[in-house]
Tab-separated table of C-alpha atoms in Angstrom:
chain	number	residue	atom	x	y	z
A	14	MET	CA	-0.065	0.225	-0.031
A	15	SER	CA	1.487	3.366	-1.143
A	16	LEU	CA	2.253	6.218	1.429
A	17	ASN	CA	-0.758	8.371	0.065
A	18	GLY	CA	-3.061	5.753	0.735
A	19	SER	CA	-6.052	6.803	3.380
A	20	TYR	CA	-4.703	4.787	6.089
A	21	PHE	CA	-1.634	7.388	6.070
A	22	SER	CA	-3.896	10.559	5.165
A	23	PRO	CA	-4.376	13.247	7.703
A	24	THR	CA	-7.984	12.170	7.874
A	25	ALA	CA	-6.593	8.778	9.204
A	26	LYS	CA	-4.413	10.428	11.412
A	27	THR	CA	-7.128	12.468	13.145
A	28	THR	CA	-8.995	9.205	13.529
A	29	ASN	CA	-6.282	7.582	15.073
A	30	THR	CA	-5.737	10.307	17.547
A	31	ARG	CA	-9.492	10.381	18.345
A	32	CYS	CA	-9.134	6.536	19.016
A	33	ASP	CA	-6.327	7.174	21.535
A	34	LYS	CA	-8.369	9.788	23.043
A	35	ALA	CA	-11.569	7.059	23.421
A	36	GLN	CA	-9.262	4.978	25.812
A	37	GLU	CA	-8.940	7.744	28.450
A	38	PRO	CA	-11.048	7.023	31.432
A	39	ARG	CA	-12.781	10.742	31.033
A	40	MET	CA	-16.180	10.178	29.087
A	41	THR	CA	-17.358	13.089	26.640
A	42	HIS	CA	-20.181	13.605	24.464
A	43	ASP	CA	-18.877	12.250	21.374
A	44	SER	CA	-17.133	8.911	23.355
A	45	PRO	CA	-19.883	6.539	21.294
A	46	ARG	CA	-19.034	8.210	17.831
A	47	ASN	CA	-15.177	7.703	18.722
A	48	GLU	CA	-15.764	4.042	19.625
A	49	GLY	CA	-17.450	3.411	16.551
A	50	GLU	CA	-15.022	4.788	14.387
A	51	CYS	CA	-12.194	3.197	16.289
A	52	GLY	CA	-13.719	-0.026	15.557
A	53	SER	CA	-14.233	0.604	11.931
A	54	VAL	CA	-10.460	1.249	11.741
A	55	ARG	CA	-9.780	-1.908	13.583
A	56	ARG	CA	-12.135	-3.844	11.410
A	57	VAL	CA	-10.470	-2.442	8.215
A	58	SER	CA	-7.019	-3.228	9.699
A	59	ARG	CA	-7.779	-6.742	10.539
A	60	GLU	CA	-9.353	-7.558	7.122
A	61	TRP	CA	-6.374	-5.889	5.407
A	62	TRP	CA	-3.823	-8.662	7.212
A	63	LEU	CA	-6.433	-11.095	6.429
A	64	HIS	CA	-6.120	-10.424	3.118
A	65	VAL	CA	-2.336	-10.357	2.937
A	66	ALA	CA	-2.286	-13.649	4.977
A	67	LEU	CA	-4.496	-15.162	2.456
A	68	LEU	CA	-2.725	-14.295	-0.263
A	69	CYS	CA	0.901	-15.391	1.268
A	70	ILE	CA	-0.154	-18.619	2.574
A	71	PRO	CA	-0.887	-20.217	-1.094
A	72	LEU	CA	2.308	-18.730	-2.498
A	73	LEU	CA	4.472	-19.841	0.124
A	74	ALA	CA	3.276	-23.243	-0.243
A	75	VAL	CA	3.591	-23.453	-3.761
A	76	TYR	CA	7.245	-21.880	-3.073
A	77	LEU	CA	8.289	-24.460	-0.414
A	78	HIS	CA	7.189	-27.345	-2.651
A	79	ILE	CA	8.897	-25.994	-6.099
A	80	PRO	CA	9.917	-29.061	-7.912
A	81	PRO	CA	13.511	-29.869	-7.947
A	82	PRO	CA	15.262	-29.164	-11.286
A	83	GLN	CA	15.324	-31.817	-14.520
A	84	LEU	CA	18.710	-33.698	-14.418
A	85	SER	CA	20.950	-32.262	-17.122
A	86	PRO	CA	22.617	-34.406	-19.819
A	87	ALA	CA	25.972	-34.019	-18.038
A	88	LEU	CA	24.078	-35.745	-14.663
A	89	ILE	CA	22.028	-38.195	-16.730
A	90	THR	CA	25.075	-39.596	-18.115
A	91	TRP	CA	26.830	-39.720	-14.768
A	92	HIS	CA	23.916	-41.330	-12.782
A	93	SER	CA	23.338	-43.781	-15.557
A	94	SER	CA	27.497	-44.831	-15.544
A	95	GLY	CA	27.070	-45.587	-11.767
A	96	HIS	CA	25.700	-48.070	-9.423
A	97	PHE	CA	23.866	-48.637	-5.698
A	98	PHE	CA	24.674	-50.745	-3.053
A	99	THR	CA	22.551	-50.740	0.369
A	100	PHE	CA	23.575	-49.730	3.089
A	101	ARG	CA	21.377	-50.169	6.339
A	102	GLY	CA	18.442	-50.066	4.146
A	103	ASN	CA	19.668	-46.964	2.231
A	104	ASN	CA	20.531	-46.900	-1.422
A	105	VAL	CA	24.163	-45.639	-1.948
A	106	PHE	CA	25.408	-44.369	-5.232
A	107	TYR	CA	29.309	-44.972	-6.655
A	108	LYS	CA	30.651	-44.893	-9.733
A	109	GLU	CA	33.668	-46.983	-11.092
A	110	SER	CA	35.899	-46.849	-13.842
A	111	VAL	CA	38.379	-49.705	-14.611
A	112	GLY	CA	41.640	-48.070	-16.214
A	113	VAL	CA	44.964	-49.050	-16.644
A	114	VAL	CA	45.217	-52.869	-17.414
A	115	GLY	CA	47.994	-54.945	-15.354
A	116	SER	CA	47.947	-52.322	-12.442
A	117	SER	CA	46.543	-53.298	-9.071
A	118	ASP	CA	46.251	-49.792	-7.774
A	119	VAL	CA	42.743	-48.734	-6.428
A	120	LEU	CA	41.806	-45.189	-5.901
A	121	LEU	CA	39.074	-44.123	-3.693
A	122	LEU	CA	37.615	-40.647	-3.966
A	123	LEU	CA	35.893	-39.028	-1.325
A	124	HIS	CA	33.688	-35.529	-2.040
A	125	GLY	CA	32.970	-32.469	-0.295
A	126	PHE	CA	29.979	-30.367	1.376
A	127	PRO	CA	27.394	-29.824	-0.118
A	128	THR	CA	27.905	-31.304	-3.525
A	129	SER	CA	28.868	-34.977	-4.501
A	130	SER	CA	31.104	-37.356	-6.758
A	131	CYS	CA	30.246	-35.261	-9.698
A	132	ASP	CA	33.045	-33.069	-7.846
A	133	TRP	CA	35.856	-35.554	-9.678
A	134	TYR	CA	34.557	-35.226	-13.007
A	135	LYS	CA	37.234	-32.831	-14.562
A	136	VAL	CA	40.295	-35.083	-13.352
A	137	TRP	CA	38.422	-38.427	-13.733
A	138	ASP	CA	39.725	-39.537	-17.205
A	139	SER	CA	43.122	-38.532	-16.151
A	140	LEU	CA	43.049	-40.653	-12.996
A	141	THR	CA	41.832	-43.702	-14.989
A	142	GLN	CA	45.106	-43.393	-16.921
A	143	ARG	CA	47.117	-44.073	-13.779
A	144	PHE	CA	45.010	-46.193	-11.685
A	145	ASN	CA	43.720	-49.594	-12.391
A	146	ARG	CA	40.437	-48.975	-10.644
A	147	VAL	CA	38.933	-45.578	-9.785
A	148	ILE	CA	36.015	-45.338	-7.510
A	149	ALA	CA	33.750	-42.425	-6.377
A	150	LEU	CA	30.681	-42.672	-4.039
A	151	ASP	CA	27.687	-40.096	-2.916
A	152	PHE	CA	28.107	-40.008	0.918
A	153	LEU	CA	24.611	-40.567	2.310
A	154	GLY	CA	22.698	-37.568	1.960
A	155	PHE	CA	24.370	-36.239	-1.149
A	156	GLY	CA	24.092	-36.444	-4.844
A	157	PHE	CA	22.108	-39.525	-6.212
A	158	SER	CA	22.494	-41.531	-2.514
A	159	ASP	CA	19.435	-41.483	-0.444
A	160	LYS	CA	18.671	-38.430	1.802
A	161	PRO	CA	16.927	-40.311	4.939
A	162	ARG	CA	14.941	-38.049	7.235
A	163	PRO	CA	14.816	-37.273	10.212
A	164	HIS	CA	18.495	-38.995	10.372
A	165	ARG	CA	21.402	-38.176	12.607
A	166	TYR	CA	24.129	-37.996	10.019
A	167	SER	CA	27.642	-38.015	11.129
A	168	ILE	CA	31.401	-38.848	10.006
A	169	PHE	CA	31.246	-42.068	11.809
A	170	GLU	CA	28.454	-43.159	9.798
A	171	GLN	CA	29.838	-41.757	6.491
A	172	ALA	CA	33.144	-43.804	7.140
A	173	ASN	CA	30.753	-46.965	7.679
A	174	VAL	CA	29.446	-46.233	4.506
A	175	VAL	CA	32.886	-46.142	2.669
A	176	GLU	CA	33.848	-49.479	4.606
A	177	ALA	CA	30.914	-51.170	3.362
A	178	LEU	CA	31.210	-49.851	-0.346
A	179	VAL	CA	34.909	-51.362	-0.264
A	180	ALA	CA	33.313	-54.633	0.889
A	181	HIS	CA	30.781	-54.444	-1.575
A	182	LEU	CA	33.620	-54.205	-4.179
A	183	GLY	CA	35.576	-57.268	-3.022
A	184	LEU	CA	38.507	-55.018	-1.930
A	185	SER	CA	38.675	-55.345	1.936
A	186	GLU	CA	42.228	-57.249	1.214
A	187	GLN	CA	43.401	-54.295	-1.136
A	188	ARG	CA	45.290	-51.241	-0.300
A	189	ILE	CA	43.396	-48.440	-0.993
A	190	ASN	CA	44.766	-45.003	-2.243
A	191	ILE	CA	42.481	-42.012	-0.948
A	192	LEU	CA	42.013	-38.790	-2.273
A	193	SER	CA	39.739	-36.632	-0.586
A	194	HIS	CA	38.258	-32.747	-0.340
A	195	ASP	CA	36.552	-30.560	2.376
A	196	TYR	CA	33.834	-32.815	4.149
A	197	GLY	CA	35.741	-35.963	2.495
A	198	ASP	CA	38.957	-35.058	4.523
A	199	THR	CA	37.450	-35.700	7.486
A	200	VAL	CA	35.756	-38.854	6.424
A	201	ALA	CA	39.018	-39.470	5.532
A	202	LEU	CA	40.640	-38.781	8.924
A	203	GLU	CA	38.037	-41.401	10.498
A	204	LEU	CA	39.136	-44.068	8.225
A	205	LEU	CA	42.945	-43.370	8.591
A	206	TYR	CA	42.498	-43.888	12.776
A	207	ARG	CA	40.539	-46.837	11.978
A	208	SER	CA	43.209	-48.099	9.885
A	209	ASP	CA	46.136	-47.437	12.188
A	210	HIS	CA	44.128	-48.634	15.070
A	211	ASN	CA	43.515	-51.897	13.256
A	212	ARG	CA	39.468	-51.829	14.061
A	213	SER	CA	37.286	-54.298	12.856
A	214	GLY	CA	36.371	-54.029	8.917
A	215	HIS	CA	39.057	-51.147	8.352
A	216	ILE	CA	40.211	-50.071	5.290
A	217	THR	CA	43.929	-50.655	4.704
A	218	ILE	CA	45.206	-47.352	3.407
A	219	ASN	CA	48.289	-47.173	1.077
A	220	SER	CA	48.277	-43.635	0.697
A	221	LEU	CA	46.135	-40.325	1.383
A	222	CYS	CA	45.699	-36.997	-0.063
A	223	LEU	CA	43.857	-34.492	1.224
A	224	SER	CA	42.597	-31.236	-0.223
A	225	ASN	CA	41.169	-28.042	1.278
A	226	GLY	CA	39.187	-29.452	4.300
A	227	GLY	CA	38.540	-27.647	7.674
A	228	ILE	CA	40.294	-30.547	9.387
A	229	PHE	CA	41.687	-28.072	12.007
A	230	PRO	CA	38.404	-26.223	13.987
A	231	GLU	CA	40.614	-23.173	14.867
A	232	THR	CA	41.593	-22.209	11.248
A	233	HIS	CA	38.104	-23.306	9.911
A	234	TYR	CA	35.577	-20.609	8.889
A	235	PRO	CA	32.303	-21.936	7.738
A	236	ARG	CA	29.704	-19.602	5.957
A	237	PHE	CA	27.242	-17.738	7.632
A	238	VAL	CA	24.643	-19.719	6.279
A	239	GLN	CA	26.257	-23.087	7.385
A	240	LYS	CA	26.321	-21.672	10.763
A	241	VAL	CA	22.893	-20.408	10.821
A	242	LEU	CA	21.747	-23.836	9.476
A	243	LYS	CA	23.917	-26.150	12.100
A	244	ASP	CA	22.994	-23.885	15.236
A	245	SER	CA	19.263	-22.658	14.460
A	246	GLY	CA	17.521	-25.628	16.049
A	247	PHE	CA	13.893	-26.052	15.201
A	248	ILE	CA	14.088	-22.871	12.958
A	249	SER	CA	16.756	-24.766	10.666
A	250	PRO	CA	14.147	-27.095	8.517
A	251	VAL	CA	12.097	-23.974	7.818
A	252	LEU	CA	15.554	-22.334	6.401
A	253	THR	CA	16.600	-25.298	4.430
A	254	ARG	CA	13.153	-24.769	2.510
A	255	LEU	CA	14.089	-21.293	1.940
A	256	ILE	CA	17.047	-21.686	0.141
A	257	ASN	CA	16.820	-21.432	-3.812
A	258	PHE	CA	19.082	-21.594	-6.749
A	259	GLN	CA	20.018	-18.010	-6.565
A	260	PHE	CA	20.872	-17.673	-2.982
A	261	PHE	CA	22.883	-21.372	-3.336
A	262	SER	CA	24.574	-20.159	-6.425
A	263	ARG	CA	25.750	-16.653	-4.671
A	264	GLY	CA	26.958	-18.524	-1.515
A	265	ILE	CA	29.041	-21.018	-3.584
A	266	ARG	CA	30.205	-18.636	-6.257
A	267	ASP	CA	32.194	-16.809	-2.866
A	268	VAL	CA	34.198	-19.939	-2.299
A	269	PHE	CA	35.657	-20.264	-5.830
A	270	GLY	CA	38.437	-17.660	-7.017
A	271	PRO	CA	37.571	-14.585	-9.089
A	272	TYR	CA	39.112	-16.097	-12.341
A	273	THR	CA	38.181	-19.745	-11.732
A	274	GLN	CA	34.273	-19.437	-11.560
A	275	PRO	CA	31.853	-22.236	-12.086
A	276	THR	CA	29.514	-21.913	-15.272
A	277	GLU	CA	26.012	-21.303	-14.947
A	278	THR	CA	25.701	-24.953	-15.822
A	279	GLU	CA	27.900	-26.267	-13.405
A	280	LEU	CA	26.088	-24.252	-10.758
A	281	TRP	CA	22.792	-25.749	-11.833
A	282	ASP	CA	24.387	-29.407	-11.639
A	283	MET	CA	25.843	-28.945	-8.326
A	284	TRP	CA	22.179	-27.406	-7.205
A	285	THR	CA	20.301	-30.158	-8.845
A	286	GLY	CA	22.442	-33.126	-7.211
A	287	ILE	CA	21.296	-31.115	-3.851
A	288	ARG	CA	17.696	-30.912	-4.645
A	289	PHE	CA	17.640	-34.496	-5.786
A	290	ASN	CA	15.533	-36.341	-3.120
A	291	ASP	CA	15.080	-33.399	-1.447
A	292	GLY	CA	18.835	-33.156	-0.461
A	293	ASN	CA	18.086	-29.413	0.792
A	294	LEU	CA	15.988	-30.319	3.621
A	295	VAL	CA	18.890	-32.401	5.385
A	296	MET	CA	21.615	-29.990	5.047
A	297	ASP	CA	21.314	-28.879	8.945
A	298	SER	CA	21.436	-32.024	9.794
A	299	ILE	CA	24.308	-32.867	7.543
A	300	LEU	CA	26.426	-29.554	9.007
A	301	GLN	CA	26.551	-31.005	12.442
A	302	TYR	CA	29.900	-32.438	11.173
A	303	ILE	CA	31.331	-28.999	11.780
A	304	ASN	CA	30.408	-29.258	15.843
A	305	GLN	CA	32.041	-33.029	15.216
A	306	ARG	CA	35.266	-31.812	14.074
A	307	LEU	CA	35.614	-29.706	17.075
A	308	LYS	CA	34.396	-32.233	19.694
A	309	HIS	CA	36.515	-35.223	18.024
A	310	ARG	CA	39.541	-33.043	16.926
A	311	GLU	CA	42.088	-34.865	19.174
A	312	ARG	CA	40.902	-38.248	17.284
A	313	TRP	CA	41.149	-37.010	13.871
A	314	VAL	CA	43.763	-34.369	14.035
A	315	GLY	CA	45.697	-37.160	16.224
A	316	ALA	CA	45.376	-39.583	13.476
A	317	LEU	CA	47.034	-37.209	10.985
A	318	THR	CA	49.930	-36.165	13.071
A	319	SER	CA	50.768	-39.652	14.304
A	320	THR	CA	50.300	-41.819	11.181
A	321	SER	CA	53.026	-43.495	9.175
A	322	THR	CA	51.002	-43.324	6.166
A	323	PRO	CA	52.253	-41.268	3.203
A	324	LEU	CA	50.444	-38.143	3.132
A	325	HIS	CA	50.003	-34.996	0.716
A	326	MET	CA	47.670	-31.940	1.064
A	327	ILE	CA	47.003	-30.145	-2.085
A	328	TYR	CA	45.769	-26.517	-1.434
A	329	GLY	CA	44.010	-23.774	-3.166
A	330	PRO	CA	45.548	-20.657	-1.491
A	331	LEU	CA	42.456	-18.445	-2.037
A	332	ASP	CA	40.211	-20.485	0.079
A	333	PRO	CA	38.076	-18.139	2.575
A	334	VAL	CA	36.912	-21.604	4.133
A	335	ASN	CA	40.665	-22.327	5.478
A	336	PRO	CA	42.433	-19.128	4.788
A	337	HIS	CA	46.266	-19.046	3.410
A	338	PRO	CA	48.522	-18.665	4.867
A	339	GLU	CA	47.227	-19.584	8.560
A	340	PHE	CA	45.646	-22.941	7.750
A	341	ILE	CA	48.800	-24.369	5.627
A	342	GLN	CA	51.212	-23.079	8.138
A	343	LEU	CA	49.305	-25.192	10.628
A	344	TYR	CA	49.448	-28.232	8.772
A	345	GLN	CA	53.084	-28.121	7.930
A	346	LYS	CA	53.667	-27.260	11.628
A	347	LEU	CA	51.604	-30.362	12.832
A	348	VAL	CA	52.027	-32.797	9.995
A	349	ARG	CA	55.531	-32.959	9.629
A	350	ARG	CA	55.690	-36.046	7.497
A	351	SER	CA	53.664	-34.812	4.733
A	352	THR	CA	54.270	-33.278	1.414
A	353	VAL	CA	52.636	-30.252	0.403
A	354	SER	CA	51.110	-28.833	-2.828
A	355	VAL	CA	50.095	-24.900	-3.064
A	356	LEU	CA	48.290	-24.063	-6.379
A	357	ASP	CA	48.218	-20.974	-8.119
A	358	GLU	CA	47.267	-17.924	-6.126
A	359	HIS	CA	43.913	-17.862	-8.112
A	360	VAL	CA	42.727	-21.028	-6.911
A	361	SER	CA	40.169	-21.470	-3.997
A	362	HIS	CA	38.266	-24.006	-2.000
A	363	TYR	CA	37.604	-26.335	-5.103
A	364	PRO	CA	40.918	-27.266	-6.597
A	365	GLN	CA	39.939	-30.027	-8.719
A	366	LEU	CA	37.456	-28.124	-10.554
A	367	GLU	CA	39.273	-24.660	-10.416
A	368	ASP	CA	42.765	-26.186	-11.711
A	369	PRO	CA	42.330	-29.482	-12.774
A	370	THR	CA	45.501	-29.991	-14.729
A	371	GLY	CA	47.503	-28.404	-11.561
A	372	PHE	CA	45.670	-30.634	-9.093
A	373	PHE	CA	46.074	-33.651	-11.199
A	374	ASN	CA	49.804	-33.279	-11.995
A	375	ALA	CA	50.027	-32.520	-8.003
A	376	TYR	CA	48.479	-35.711	-7.045
A	377	LEU	CA	50.575	-37.518	-9.840
A	378	SER	CA	53.909	-36.453	-8.330
A	379	PHE	CA	52.705	-37.587	-4.925
A	380	ILE	CA	51.678	-41.056	-5.894
A	381	ASN	CA	54.529	-41.625	-8.266
A	382	SER	CA	57.004	-40.687	-5.076
A	383	PHE	CA	56.720	-43.810	-3.112
């Protein structure tokens, strides 16, 4: 309603003043008329708000139930080339390629938040030219995997999912190379802890390469929306429904370098992966991993600093989530047995997507060094 409308006119102002005076204890001869005018104003006001509510409720209902976007040709191809296995009643998506013949080397790829195994598509073909088997999965709650709710998502459960996948593929006795990013880094550290402590069902890790993951709570700066979603309690389920593509794309662009931005198509593919099976509705539950990192810091950072497994870090230095030089200096101080590759200064939080050639060459140098 414009400011020139009747409710803001001088007449309306006078009426409101009379309504105020009508509330005074002292009775006047025109009190009945004032009371009538006040009642009329209140009724009109109530009707106006009723009309607004009746208009907003269906609009909000339509907005909150907006259907997910259709899979792009690239996502259809990725999905059709993958498989599913069952973990505790849930379907988990994974993709596997057989590469170099005559080699027994196996590589397992662990993706980050909030995306999926598609994060590896730019380096996939290159990796298959080095390894006999290249395997990537969508963690529970991500990508094409099931996204149960309500559900307590945890790093420990995701590590169980990885171990179950390795067993499903008949690789339990095989030494596995792990390449991880972001959220996947923490899952990899739990797997490393289990491997070094010879836990039942553990994966035998041949090597571990991390990339741009918030493995140190003291140098990790989650995005504002992540902090809001993980700490807002009963409001979080409402907020997850309000996130749309425009909001998501602005946030994800912030963690890419200015010269390495994703294309509109790539952004839509990321968002489609999140919306698939209503994944946006479980983001608040998944984000509890940030609190888990803090709670279990000694376990996971301790595994990193004490292991004898060959370690490497590939790092995009423009990362606002794990900023340079604070993050890498702490890593080099605590993890003395690890080698480090710092990529071009324009590369940010998604190095495998922003600089796939530099990322692959850095990993290749590491994996060929032992």
